[in-house]
Coordinates of N, CA and C in Angstrom, one line a residue:
M75 N 5.1 -7.0 -1.6 CA 4.8 -6.5 -0.5 C 4.1 -5.4 -0.1
L76 N 3.1 -5.3 1.2 CA 2.1 -4.1 1.0 C 2.9 -3.3 2.1
T77 N 2.4 -1.8 2.2 CA 2.8 -1.0 3.4 C 1.6 0.1 3.5
L78 N 1.0 0.2 5.0 CA 0.2 0.9 5.2 C 0.7 2.0 6.1
S79 N -0.1 3.4 6.0 CA 0.6 3.9 7.3 C -0.5 5.1 7.2
H80 N -0.4 5.6 8.7 CA -1.6 6.8 9.0 C -0.9 7.6 9.9
S81 N -0.7 9.2 10.0 CA -0.3 10.1 11.0 C -0.8 10.8 11.2
I82 N -0.8 11.4 12.7 CA -1.6 12.5 13.0 C -0.7 13.0 14.0
D83 N -0.7 14.5 13.9 CA -0.3 15.4 15.1 C -1.1 15.5 16.0
I84 N -0.7 15.4 17.2 CA -1.5 15.6 18.4 C -0.7 16.7 19.3
D85 N -1.8 17.4 19.9 CA -1.3 18.7 20.8 C -1.0 18.1 22.1
A86 N 0.0 17.4 22.1 CA 0.4 17.2 23.6 C 2.0 16.5 23.2
P87 N 2.5 16.8 24.2 CA 4.3 16.3 24.1 C 4.4 14.7 24.1
A88 N 5.5 14.5 23.4 CA 5.8 12.8 23.4 C 5.7 12.0 24.7
D89 N 5.9 12.5 26.0 CA 6.1 11.5 27.1 C 4.6 11.5 27.3
R90 N 3.9 12.5 27.3 CA 2.2 12.2 27.7 C 1.5 11.1 26.5
V91 N 1.9 11.5 25.2 CA 1.5 10.6 24.2 C 2.3 9.2 24.5
W92 N 3.2 9.0 24.7 CA 4.0 7.6 24.9 C 3.1 6.8 26.3
A93 N 2.9 7.9 27.2 CA 2.1 7.2 28.5 C 0.9 6.8 28.2
V94 N 0.2 7.3 27.3 CA -1.3 6.9 27.0 C -1.2 5.4 26.0
F95 N -0.2 5.6 25.0 CA -0.2 4.6 24.0 C 0.4 3.4 24.8
T96 N 1.3 3.3 25.9 CA 1.9 2.0 26.2 C 0.9 2.1 27.5
D97 N -0.1 2.5 28.1 CA -1.0 2.0 28.7 C -1.9 1.2 28.4
T98 N -1.6 0.0 27.8 CA -2.1 -1.2 27.2 C -3.7 -1.6 27.7
G99 N -3.5 -1.6 29.1 CA -4.5 -2.1 29.8 C -6.0 -1.1 29.7
S100 N -5.8 0.1 29.4 CA -6.8 0.9 29.2 C -7.0 0.9 27.8
Y101 N -6.7 0.2 26.9 CA -7.2 0.1 25.6 C -8.7 -0.2 25.4
P102 N -9.1 -1.1 26.0 CA -10.7 -1.2 25.9 C -11.6 -0.1 26.3
E103 N -11.0 1.0 26.9 CA -11.7 2.1 27.2 C -12.0 3.0 26.1
W104 N -10.7 3.2 25.3 CA -10.7 4.2 24.1 C -10.2 3.9 23.1
N105 N -9.6 2.6 22.8 CA -9.1 2.1 21.1 C -10.3 1.0 20.6
P106 N -10.5 1.9 19.8 CA -11.5 1.1 18.8 C -11.0 0.2 17.8
F107 N -9.8 0.3 17.6 CA -9.1 -0.9 16.5 C -8.4 -1.8 17.2
M108 N -7.4 -1.8 18.3 CA -6.8 -2.5 18.7 C -7.3 -2.6 20.0
T109 N -8.2 -3.6 20.7 CA -9.0 -3.6 21.4 C -8.3 -4.3 22.8
K110 N -7.4 -5.3 22.4 CA -6.8 -5.8 23.4 C -5.2 -5.9 23.1
V111 N -4.0 -5.5 24.1 CA -2.7 -5.7 24.0 C -2.1 -6.0 25.5
E112 N -1.9 -7.5 25.4 CA -1.5 -8.0 26.7 C 0.0 -8.6 26.7
G113 N 0.8 -8.2 27.3 CA 2.3 -8.7 27.6 C 3.0 -7.8 28.1
D114 N 4.0 -7.6 28.1 CA 5.1 -6.9 28.3 C 5.7 -6.0 27.4
L115 N 5.9 -4.7 27.1 CA 6.3 -3.9 26.1 C 8.1 -3.9 26.2
I116 N 8.1 -5.0 26.1 CA 10.0 -4.9 26.1 C 10.4 -6.1 24.9
T117 N 11.7 -5.9 24.5 CA 12.0 -6.4 23.0 C 12.0 -7.9 23.5
G118 N 11.5 -8.6 22.7 CA 11.8 -10.1 22.7 C 10.7 -10.8 23.4
S119 N 9.7 -9.9 23.9 CA 8.3 -10.8 24.4 C 7.3 -10.8 23.6
R120 N 6.3 -11.9 23.8 CA 5.4 -12.3 23.1 C 4.3 -11.4 23.4
L121 N 3.4 -10.7 22.8 CA 2.3 -10.1 23.0 C 1.1 -10.9 22.6
A122 N -0.3 -10.8 23.3 CA -1.3 -11.1 22.8 C -2.2 -9.6 22.2
V123 N -2.5 -9.8 20.8 CA -2.9 -8.5 20.4 C -4.5 -9.0 19.7
T124 N -5.7 -8.0 19.9 CA -6.9 -8.1 19.5 C -6.9 -6.7 18.4
I125 N -7.3 -7.0 17.2 CA -7.6 -5.9 16.4 C -8.9 -6.3 15.8
V126 N -9.7 -4.9 15.7 CA -11.1 -5.1 15.2 C -10.9 -4.0 14.0
P127 N -10.7 -4.6 12.6 CA -10.8 -3.3 11.4 C -12.2 -2.8 11.3
P128 N -12.5 -1.7 11.2 CA -13.7 -1.1 11.1 C -14.7 -2.1 10.0
G129 N -15.7 -2.3 10.3 CA -16.5 -3.4 9.7 C -16.1 -4.6 9.5
G130 N -15.1 -5.0 10.2 CA -14.9 -6.6 10.1 C -15.0 -6.9 11.6
R131 N -14.3 -8.3 11.3 CA -14.2 -9.1 12.5 C -13.1 -9.0 13.7
P132 N -13.3 -9.2 14.6 CA -11.7 -9.6 15.4 C -11.0 -10.6 14.9
N133 N -9.8 -10.0 15.1 CA -8.5 -10.9 14.5 C -7.3 -10.9 15.8
S134 N -7.2 -11.9 16.3 CA -6.2 -12.2 17.5 C -4.7 -12.8 16.7
F135 N -3.6 -12.0 17.0 CA -2.6 -12.8 17.0 C -1.3 -12.5 17.8
R136 N -0.2 -13.0 17.8 CA 0.8 -13.3 19.0 C 2.0 -12.7 18.3
P137 N 2.3 -11.4 18.1 CA 3.5 -10.8 17.8 C 4.7 -10.7 18.6
T138 N 6.0 -10.4 18.2 CA 6.9 -10.6 19.0 C 7.6 -8.9 19.0
V139 N 7.9 -8.1 20.5 CA 8.3 -6.9 20.2 C 9.8 -7.0 19.5
T140 N 9.8 -6.2 18.5 CA 11.5 -6.2 18.2 C 12.1 -4.9 18.6
T141 N 11.6 -3.6 18.8 CA 12.1 -2.4 19.0 C 11.3 -1.8 20.3
V142 N 12.0 -1.3 21.2 CA 11.3 -0.3 22.1 C 12.3 0.8 22.4
E143 N 12.0 1.8 21.9 CA 12.8 3.3 22.3 C 11.5 4.1 23.0
P144 N 11.6 4.3 24.3 CA 10.6 5.1 25.1 C 10.5 6.5 24.3
E145 N 9.2 7.2 24.4 CA 8.7 8.0 24.0 C 9.4 8.2 22.4
R146 N 9.7 7.3 21.8 CA 10.0 7.4 20.2 C 9.5 6.2 19.1
R147 N 9.7 5.4 19.8 CA 9.0 3.9 18.8 C 8.8 2.9 19.7
L148 N 7.7 2.0 19.0 CA 7.6 0.5 19.3 C 7.4 -0.4 18.0
R149 N 8.0 -0.9 18.0 CA 7.7 -2.3 16.9 C 7.5 -3.7 17.2
W150 N 7.0 -4.3 16.4 CA 6.6 -5.9 16.4 C 6.5 -6.3 15.1
L151 N 6.7 -7.9 15.3 CA 6.7 -8.4 14.1 C 5.2 -9.6 14.2
G152 N 4.6 -9.9 13.6 CA 3.5 -10.8 13.5 C 3.7 -11.5 12.4
R153 N 3.2 -12.9 12.5 CA 3.3 -14.0 11.4 C 1.9 -14.4 11.4
L154 N 1.7 -14.9 10.1 CA 0.5 -16.1 10.0 C 1.1 -17.4 9.9
L155 N 1.0 -18.3 10.7 CA 1.8 -19.6 10.9 C 3.1 -19.7 10.9
L156 N 3.5 -19.6 9.4 CA 5.2 -19.5 9.4 C 6.0 -18.3 8.8
P157 N 7.0 -18.5 9.0 CA 7.8 -17.0 8.3 C 7.6 -17.2 7.1
G158 N 7.3 -16.2 6.3 CA 7.1 -16.2 4.8 C 5.6 -16.4 4.3
I159 N 5.1 -16.6 5.3 CA 3.3 -16.7 4.6 C 2.9 -15.3 4.4
V160 N 2.5 -14.9 5.6 CA 2.4 -13.6 5.9 C 2.9 -12.8 7.2
D161 N 4.0 -11.9 6.8 CA 4.9 -11.4 7.9 C 4.2 -9.9 8.0
G162 N 4.2 -9.4 9.2 CA 3.6 -8.0 9.7 C 4.5 -7.4 10.3
A163 N 5.1 -6.4 9.8 CA 6.0 -5.5 10.8 C 5.5 -4.2 11.1
H164 N 5.1 -4.5 12.2 CA 4.3 -2.9 12.7 C 4.9 -2.1 13.6
S165 N 4.9 -0.7 13.1 CA 5.7 0.0 13.6 C 4.7 1.2 14.5
F166 N 5.2 1.9 15.7 CA 4.7 2.9 16.1 C 5.5 3.9 16.2
E167 N 5.7 5.3 15.7 CA 6.9 6.2 15.8 C 6.1 7.4 16.1
L168 N 6.8 8.1 17.2 CA 6.7 9.3 17.7 C 7.6 10.4 17.4
E169 N 7.0 11.5 17.0 CA 8.1 12.3 16.4 C 7.8 13.8 17.0
P170 N 8.6 14.4 18.3 CA 8.5 15.8 18.7 C 8.4 16.8 17.5
L171 N 7.5 17.7 17.5 CA 7.5 18.7 16.4 C 7.7 20.0 16.9
S172 N 7.2 20.3 18.3 CA 7.5 21.1 19.1 C 7.4 20.8 20.8
P173 N 7.8 21.5 21.6 CA 7.7 21.2 22.9 C 6.3 20.3 23.5
G174 N 5.2 21.1 22.5 CA 3.7 20.4 22.9 C 2.9 19.8 21.9
T175 N 3.9 19.4 20.7 CA 3.3 18.5 19.7 C 3.9 17.6 19.1
T176 N 3.3 16.4 18.9 CA 4.0 15.3 18.7 C 3.3 14.7 17.2
R177 N 4.1 14.2 16.4 CA 3.5 13.4 15.2 C 3.3 12.0 15.6
F178 N 2.3 11.4 15.6 CA 2.2 9.6 15.9 C 2.0 9.2 14.5
T179 N 3.0 8.3 14.0 CA 2.6 7.7 13.0 C 2.4 6.1 13.2
Q180 N 1.7 5.4 12.8 CA 1.4 3.8 12.5 C 1.5 3.1 11.5
S181 N 2.4 2.6 11.1 CA 2.6 1.5 10.0 C 3.0 0.1 10.0
E182 N 2.7 -0.4 8.7 CA 3.0 -2.0 9.0 C 3.2 -2.4 7.5
R183 N 4.3 -3.1 7.2 CA 5.0 -3.6 6.4 C 4.6 -5.2 6.0
F184 N 3.9 -5.4 5.4 CA 3.4 -7.0 4.9 C 3.9 -7.6 3.9
S185 N 4.7 -8.6 4.2 CA 5.7 -9.2 3.1 C 5.3 -10.8 3.3
G186 N 5.1 -11.6 2.2 CA 5.3 -12.9 2.3 C 4.4 -13.6 1.0
L187 N 3.9 -14.8 0.9 CA 3.5 -15.4 -0.2 C 2.2 -15.1 -0.2
L188 N 1.5 -15.0 0.6 CA -0.3 -15.0 0.5 C -0.5 -13.3 0.5
V189 N 0.6 -12.4 0.6 CA 0.0 -11.0 0.6 C -0.7 -10.4 -0.7
P190 N -0.2 -10.8 -1.9 CA -1.0 -10.4 -2.9 C -2.6 -11.2 -2.6
L191 N -2.8 -12.2 -2.5 CA -4.1 -12.5 -2.3 C -5.1 -12.2 -1.4
L192 N -4.4 -11.6 0.0 CA -4.9 -11.2 0.8 C -5.0 -9.4 0.9
R193 N -4.7 -9.0 -0.2 CA -4.1 -7.4 0.0 C -5.5 -6.8 0.4
G194 N -6.9 -6.9 -0.1 CA -8.2 -6.3 0.0 C -8.1 -6.5 1.8
M195 N -7.9 -7.5 2.3 CA -8.3 -7.7 3.5 C -7.5 -7.0 4.3
L196 N -6.1 -6.8 4.5 CA -5.0 -6.4 4.8 C -5.1 -4.6 4.6
R197 N -5.5 -4.5 3.4 CA -5.8 -2.6 3.3 C -6.7 -2.3 4.4
S198 N -7.8 -3.1 5.1 CA -8.9 -2.8 5.9 C -8.3 -2.5 7.6
A199 N -6.9 -2.9 7.4 CA -6.2 -2.4 8.8 C -5.8 -1.0 8.8
E200 N -5.7 -0.1 7.6 CA -5.4 1.3 7.3 C -6.6 2.1 8.1
A201 N -7.9 1.9 7.9 CA -8.7 2.5 8.7 C -8.7 2.6 9.9
G202 N -8.3 1.4 10.6 CA -8.2 1.1 11.5 C -7.2 1.9 12.3
F203 N -6.3 2.1 11.7 CA -4.8 2.9 12.0 C -5.7 4.5 12.4
A204 N -6.4 5.0 11.2 CA -6.6 6.3 11.4 C -7.5 6.3 12.8
E205 N -8.6 5.3 12.7 CA -9.4 5.5 14.1 C -8.6 5.4 15.3
M206 N -7.8 4.5 15.6 CA -6.7 4.5 16.6 C -6.0 5.7 16.5
N207 N -5.3 5.9 15.9 CA -4.3 7.4 16.0 C -5.5 8.7 16.4
T208 N -6.8 8.8 15.7 CA -7.6 9.9 16.3 C -7.9 9.7 17.6
A209 N -8.3 8.3 18.3 CA -8.8 8.1 19.6 C -7.5 8.5 20.2
L210 N -6.3 8.0 20.0 CA -5.1 8.4 20.7 C -4.6 9.7 20.8
A211 N -5.0 10.5 19.9 CA -4.8 11.9 19.8 C -6.0 12.6 20.9
A212 N -7.4 12.3 21.1 CA -8.1 12.9 21.7 C -7.9 12.4 23.2
R213 N -7.3 11.3 23.7 CA -6.9 10.8 25.1 C -6.0 12.0 25.6
A214 N -5.0 11.7 24.6 CA -3.4 12.4 25.3 C -3.7 14.0 25.3
E215 N -4.8 14.6 24.2 CA -5.0 16.1 24.6 C -5.8 16.2 25.6
S216 N -6.7 15.2 26.3 CA -7.3 15.8 26.9 C -6.8 15.2 28.4
R217 N -5.9 15.0 28.6 CA -5.0 14.5 29.7 C -4.4 15.9 30.5
P218 N -4.2 15.9 31.7 CA -3.9 17.3 32.2 C -2.1 17.2 32.2
A219 N -1.5 18.3 31.7 CA -0.1 18.5 31.6 C 0.5 18.2 32.9

């Protein structure tokens, strides 16, 4: 198993951060890591996601949304081919720190037979989390209250 995580404190309330984060149609304008997310952000739906790890090639996959709690968390589960080969449980958490500050944490827990062999490639996603989180903060902080 391998877990990756990156957190950032954003000078914006959780509702504004959530609004920017869930406006997936605007991702090509600002998100350097997750360049495409298509589909409904509702539990049970399948998404079409494209990520571009820093210095890497685009990678597309079709995760299933497992949890949606507005202004708190979104989770999905992606798989390589079949369950147990490489499973990625991705989580986005929003934690209000004060009325105008939110901690945004993006993490992923990889499990499955091929994780030990793909550890280096999977680790490259962590830098992408940092890039995306920084860009999300800049966009949320620049939006009017």
